Amino acid sequence: MGKIILVRHGETELNTAGVFFGIMDPELTERGIEQAKRAKKVLEDLEYHKIYASDLKRAKETAEIINCKDIDMILTEDLREINFGIFEGYKYEELLEKYPIEVKKSQEDWKNYNYETGESVLQLQKRAINFIEKELDLYKNTVLVTHWGVINTILSYYFSDGLDAYWKFSVKNGGIVIIEFSDGYPILKGLNIGG
């Protein structure tokens, strides 16, 4: 029986700015650092064997802070946030003016809409699940430090039909979710939504 311990990175300036950002690479704010320190306190009581993190600064910095067991971290592009393509760096209102047709398409078919020069939510989920199936031993406890979209696609994959539950989860910056695997079946075991 193993666990996937999902940790969302701490806050960045772009989180507070309310813009679309996935592959843009901001650092943690002071509040983001404090959120990571609170997550570290939760993780001190948990046993884990490996830490994987998105290679983007916000996740890497969070992983460095939470690493209370001094385990070697493995950074990977597979745990990066969705690439919003042409939407990156814009607020929703700005997108309505600049890319109204694309915004409409993204709302009508949000699972499959491929953000121009980016990727779709479905592609993000395939990337995240392929990583888990290829890299993780589900009989051991592993920490994944990653992003909102990645966490929601993983939770939706294990607890609904594909992406049906994608919008039902709300893990805040610095939040932790634990999936425990018992006889190969996932159980949502713990939730610390952060903030």
mmCIF file of C-alpha atoms in Angstrom:
data_model
loop_
_atom_site.group_PDB
_atom_site.id
_atom_site.type_symbol
_atom_site.label_atom_id
_atom_site.label_comp_id
_atom_site.label_asym_id
_atom_site.label_seq_id
_atom_site.Cartn_x
_atom_site.Cartn_y
_atom_site.Cartn_z
ATOM 1 C CA MET A 1 0.000 0.000 0.000
ATOM 2 C CA GLY A 2 1.618 3.211 -1.187
ATOM 3 C CA LYS A 3 0.717 6.868 -1.439
ATOM 4 C CA ILE A 4 1.019 9.668 -3.964
ATOM 5 C CA ILE A 5 1.401 12.861 -1.935
ATOM 6 C CA LEU A 6 0.467 15.759 -4.207
ATOM 7 C CA VAL A 7 1.725 19.205 -3.160
ATOM 8 C CA ARG A 8 0.715 22.368 -4.987
ATOM 9 C CA HIS A 9 3.449 24.990 -5.212
ATOM 10 C CA GLY A 10 3.299 28.165 -3.139
ATOM 11 C CA GLU A 11 1.877 31.453 -4.367
ATOM 12 C CA THR A 12 3.550 33.577 -7.056
ATOM 13 C CA GLU A 13 2.892 37.133 -8.219
ATOM 14 C CA LEU A 14 1.096 35.750 -11.257
ATOM 15 C CA ASN A 15 -1.349 33.858 -9.014
ATOM 16 C CA THR A 16 -2.333 37.132 -7.387
ATOM 17 C CA ALA A 17 -2.441 38.950 -10.750
ATOM 18 C CA GLY A 18 -5.188 36.627 -11.981
ATOM 19 C CA VAL A 19 -3.622 35.845 -15.344
ATOM 20 C CA PHE A 20 -3.453 32.602 -17.298
ATOM 21 C CA PHE A 21 -0.023 31.129 -16.765
ATOM 22 C CA GLY A 22 1.329 27.638 -17.063
ATOM 23 C CA ILE A 23 4.825 27.584 -18.491
ATOM 24 C CA MET A 24 5.674 31.144 -17.469
ATOM 25 C CA ASP A 25 8.240 30.810 -14.717
ATOM 26 C CA PRO A 26 7.760 33.185 -11.736
ATOM 27 C CA GLU A 27 9.332 32.671 -8.326
ATOM 28 C CA LEU A 28 7.467 32.312 -5.033
ATOM 29 C CA THR A 29 6.233 35.370 -3.171
ATOM 30 C CA GLU A 30 6.906 35.744 0.568
ATOM 31 C CA ARG A 31 3.424 34.346 1.148
ATOM 32 C CA GLY A 32 4.274 31.447 -1.174
ATOM 33 C CA ILE A 33 7.367 30.672 0.894
ATOM 34 C CA GLU A 34 5.235 30.662 4.075
ATOM 35 C CA GLN A 35 2.709 28.339 2.420
ATOM 36 C CA ALA A 36 5.517 25.932 1.522
ATOM 37 C CA LYS A 37 6.800 26.054 5.115
ATOM 38 C CA ARG A 38 3.327 25.126 6.395
ATOM 39 C CA ALA A 39 3.217 22.225 3.920
ATOM 40 C CA LYS A 40 6.611 21.105 5.224
ATOM 41 C CA LYS A 41 5.175 20.806 8.749
ATOM 42 C CA VAL A 42 2.472 18.452 7.459
ATOM 43 C CA LEU A 43 5.027 16.372 5.562
ATOM 44 C CA GLU A 44 7.303 16.000 8.593
ATOM 45 C CA ASP A 45 4.911 13.366 9.954
ATOM 46 C CA LEU A 46 4.633 11.425 6.700
ATOM 47 C CA GLU A 47 6.944 8.755 5.368
ATOM 48 C CA TYR A 48 8.027 9.083 1.736
ATOM 49 C CA HIS A 49 10.812 7.712 -0.427
ATOM 50 C CA LYS A 50 11.112 10.081 -3.384
ATOM 51 C CA ILE A 51 10.320 13.654 -4.343
ATOM 52 C CA TYR A 52 9.557 14.569 -7.930
ATOM 53 C CA ALA A 53 8.887 18.191 -8.852
ATOM 54 C CA SER A 54 7.982 20.212 -11.881
ATOM 55 C CA ASP A 55 11.116 21.912 -13.177
ATOM 56 C CA LEU A 56 9.436 25.334 -13.077
ATOM 57 C CA LYS A 57 10.821 27.676 -10.384
ATOM 58 C CA ARG A 58 7.681 27.856 -8.244
ATOM 59 C CA ALA A 59 7.499 24.068 -7.873
ATOM 60 C CA LYS A 60 11.254 23.603 -7.526
ATOM 61 C CA GLU A 61 11.446 26.250 -4.765
ATOM 62 C CA THR A 62 8.473 24.671 -2.973
ATOM 63 C CA ALA A 63 10.097 21.227 -3.202
ATOM 64 C CA GLU A 64 13.347 22.555 -1.749
ATOM 65 C CA ILE A 65 11.477 24.059 1.215
ATOM 66 C CA ILE A 66 9.314 21.003 1.980
ATOM 67 C CA ASN A 67 12.177 18.494 1.701
ATOM 68 C CA CYS A 68 12.463 17.871 5.447
ATOM 69 C CA LYS A 69 13.967 14.412 4.948
ATOM 70 C CA ASP A 70 16.781 15.677 2.691
ATOM 71 C CA ILE A 71 15.882 13.288 -0.142
ATOM 72 C CA ASP A 72 17.308 13.861 -3.614
ATOM 73 C CA MET A 73 14.739 15.655 -5.763
ATOM 74 C CA ILE A 74 14.083 14.721 -9.352
ATOM 75 C CA LEU A 75 12.937 17.636 -11.542
ATOM 76 C CA THR A 76 10.825 16.849 -14.589
ATOM 77 C CA GLU A 77 8.959 18.636 -17.370
ATOM 78 C CA ASP A 78 6.263 15.935 -17.093
ATOM 79 C CA LEU A 79 4.871 17.647 -13.976
ATOM 80 C CA ARG A 80 4.723 21.134 -15.517
ATOM 81 C CA GLU A 81 1.461 23.065 -15.553
ATOM 82 C CA ILE A 82 -0.599 23.140 -18.735
ATOM 83 C CA ASN A 83 0.873 25.242 -21.526
ATOM 84 C CA PHE A 84 -1.761 27.905 -22.194
ATOM 85 C CA GLY A 85 -0.045 28.904 -25.442
ATOM 86 C CA ILE A 86 -1.311 32.249 -26.731
ATOM 87 C CA PHE A 87 -3.343 32.751 -23.518
ATOM 88 C CA GLU A 88 -0.206 32.886 -21.331
ATOM 89 C CA GLY A 89 0.117 36.115 -19.357
ATOM 90 C CA TYR A 90 -3.349 37.520 -20.090
ATOM 91 C CA LYS A 91 -6.324 38.141 -17.820
ATOM 92 C CA TYR A 92 -9.654 36.684 -18.917
ATOM 93 C CA GLU A 93 -11.043 40.132 -19.820
ATOM 94 C CA GLU A 94 -7.993 40.813 -22.003
ATOM 95 C CA LEU A 95 -8.437 37.488 -23.764
ATOM 96 C CA LEU A 96 -12.057 38.301 -24.558
ATOM 97 C CA GLU A 97 -10.825 41.350 -26.463
ATOM 98 C CA LYS A 98 -7.719 39.863 -28.052
ATOM 99 C CA TYR A 99 -8.834 36.272 -28.794
ATOM 100 C CA PRO A 100 -12.664 36.126 -28.583
ATOM 101 C CA ILE A 101 -13.000 33.184 -31.001
ATOM 102 C CA GLU A 102 -10.361 31.145 -29.183
ATOM 103 C CA VAL A 103 -11.942 31.896 -25.789
ATOM 104 C CA LYS A 104 -15.295 30.664 -27.096
ATOM 105 C CA LYS A 105 -13.712 27.461 -28.454
ATOM 106 C CA SER A 106 -11.887 26.888 -25.157
ATOM 107 C CA GLN A 107 -15.183 27.109 -23.263
ATOM 108 C CA GLU A 108 -17.220 24.974 -25.641
ATOM 109 C CA ASP A 109 -14.724 22.082 -25.671
ATOM 110 C CA TRP A 110 -12.499 22.674 -22.629
ATOM 111 C CA LYS A 111 -11.250 19.074 -22.423
ATOM 112 C CA ASN A 112 -9.972 18.899 -25.988
ATOM 113 C CA TYR A 113 -9.314 22.528 -26.872
ATOM 114 C CA ASN A 114 -5.636 22.799 -27.760
ATOM 115 C CA TYR A 115 -4.480 26.256 -26.724
ATOM 116 C CA GLU A 116 -2.702 27.562 -29.829
ATOM 117 C CA THR A 117 1.045 26.912 -29.422
ATOM 118 C CA GLY A 118 0.118 25.108 -26.181
ATOM 119 C CA GLU A 119 -1.730 21.936 -25.229
ATOM 120 C CA SER A 120 -5.173 20.704 -24.173
ATOM 121 C CA VAL A 121 -6.346 19.619 -20.722
ATOM 122 C CA LEU A 122 -6.641 16.082 -22.108
ATOM 123 C CA GLN A 123 -3.012 16.194 -23.265
ATOM 124 C CA LEU A 124 -1.988 17.466 -19.817
ATOM 125 C CA GLN A 125 -3.799 14.554 -18.158
ATOM 126 C CA LYS A 126 -2.174 12.002 -20.477
ATOM 127 C CA ARG A 127 1.248 13.495 -19.718
ATOM 128 C CA ALA A 128 0.685 13.376 -15.940
ATOM 129 C CA ILE A 129 -0.769 9.850 -15.886
ATOM 130 C CA ASN A 130 1.934 8.506 -18.231
ATOM 131 C CA PHE A 131 4.507 9.903 -15.812
ATOM 132 C CA ILE A 132 2.856 8.181 -12.835
ATOM 133 C CA GLU A 133 2.545 4.864 -14.659
ATOM 134 C CA LYS A 134 6.119 4.993 -15.959
ATOM 135 C CA GLU A 135 8.012 6.418 -12.961
ATOM 136 C CA LEU A 136 6.139 5.663 -9.734
ATOM 137 C CA ASP A 137 6.046 2.522 -7.627
ATOM 138 C CA LEU A 138 2.524 2.647 -6.208
ATOM 139 C CA TYR A 139 3.625 0.409 -3.312
ATOM 140 C CA LYS A 140 5.865 3.201 -2.015
ATOM 141 C CA ASN A 141 5.133 6.754 -0.869
ATOM 142 C CA THR A 142 6.134 9.464 -3.313
ATOM 143 C CA VAL A 143 5.797 13.252 -3.163
ATOM 144 C CA LEU A 144 4.903 15.122 -6.365
ATOM 145 C CA VAL A 145 5.326 18.915 -6.170
ATOM 146 C CA THR A 146 3.355 20.332 -9.034
ATOM 147 C CA HIS A 147 0.561 22.646 -10.191
ATOM 148 C CA TRP A 148 -3.231 23.080 -9.921
ATOM 149 C CA GLY A 149 -3.984 21.684 -13.379
ATOM 150 C CA VAL A 150 -1.742 18.654 -12.955
ATOM 151 C CA ILE A 151 -3.225 17.840 -9.528
ATOM 152 C CA ASN A 152 -6.787 18.188 -10.818
ATOM 153 C CA THR A 153 -6.168 15.978 -13.848
ATOM 154 C CA ILE A 154 -4.636 13.282 -11.611
ATOM 155 C CA LEU A 155 -7.510 13.420 -9.101
ATOM 156 C CA SER A 156 -10.075 13.421 -11.885
ATOM 157 C CA TYR A 157 -8.407 10.423 -13.554
ATOM 158 C CA TYR A 158 -8.517 8.319 -10.395
ATOM 159 C CA PHE A 159 -11.875 9.468 -9.001
ATOM 160 C CA SER A 160 -14.092 10.053 -12.038
ATOM 161 C CA ASP A 161 -14.437 9.093 -15.652
ATOM 162 C CA GLY A 162 -11.429 10.770 -17.297
ATOM 163 C CA LEU A 163 -11.824 14.501 -16.767
ATOM 164 C CA ASP A 164 -15.373 14.639 -15.416
ATOM 165 C CA ALA A 165 -14.285 15.795 -11.936
ATOM 166 C CA TYR A 166 -11.580 18.202 -13.132
ATOM 167 C CA TRP A 167 -13.386 21.344 -11.905
ATOM 168 C CA LYS A 168 -14.559 19.775 -8.626
ATOM 169 C CA PHE A 169 -11.246 20.030 -6.794
ATOM 170 C CA SER A 170 -9.846 23.225 -5.331
ATOM 171 C CA VAL A 171 -6.363 22.776 -3.916
ATOM 172 C CA LYS A 172 -4.935 26.152 -2.942
ATOM 173 C CA ASN A 173 -1.293 27.183 -3.098
ATOM 174 C CA GLY A 174 0.699 25.112 -0.618
ATOM 175 C CA GLY A 175 -2.103 22.544 -0.354
ATOM 176 C CA ILE A 176 -1.563 18.791 -0.025
ATOM 177 C CA VAL A 177 -3.699 15.892 -1.268
ATOM 178 C CA ILE A 178 -2.907 12.238 -0.540
ATOM 179 C CA ILE A 179 -4.019 9.338 -2.704
ATOM 180 C CA GLU A 180 -3.487 5.955 -1.049
ATOM 181 C CA PHE A 181 -3.399 2.816 -3.173
ATOM 182 C CA SER A 182 -4.802 -0.345 -1.599
ATOM 183 C CA ASP A 183 -4.707 -3.486 -3.763
ATOM 184 C CA GLY A 184 -4.264 -1.208 -6.781
ATOM 185 C CA TYR A 185 -7.349 0.878 -6.000
ATOM 186 C CA PRO A 186 -7.027 4.601 -5.224
ATOM 187 C CA ILE A 187 -8.518 6.077 -2.060
ATOM 188 C CA LEU A 188 -8.583 9.808 -1.382
ATOM 189 C CA LYS A 189 -6.952 9.638 2.026
ATOM 190 C CA GLY A 190 -6.082 13.139 3.072
ATOM 191 C CA LEU A 191 -6.616 16.704 2.062
ATOM 192 C CA ASN A 192 -4.964 19.858 3.354
ATOM 193 C CA ILE A 193 -6.147 22.510 0.961
ATOM 194 C CA GLY A 194 -3.483 25.069 1.915
ATOM 195 C CA GLY A 195 -3.905 28.771 1.409
#
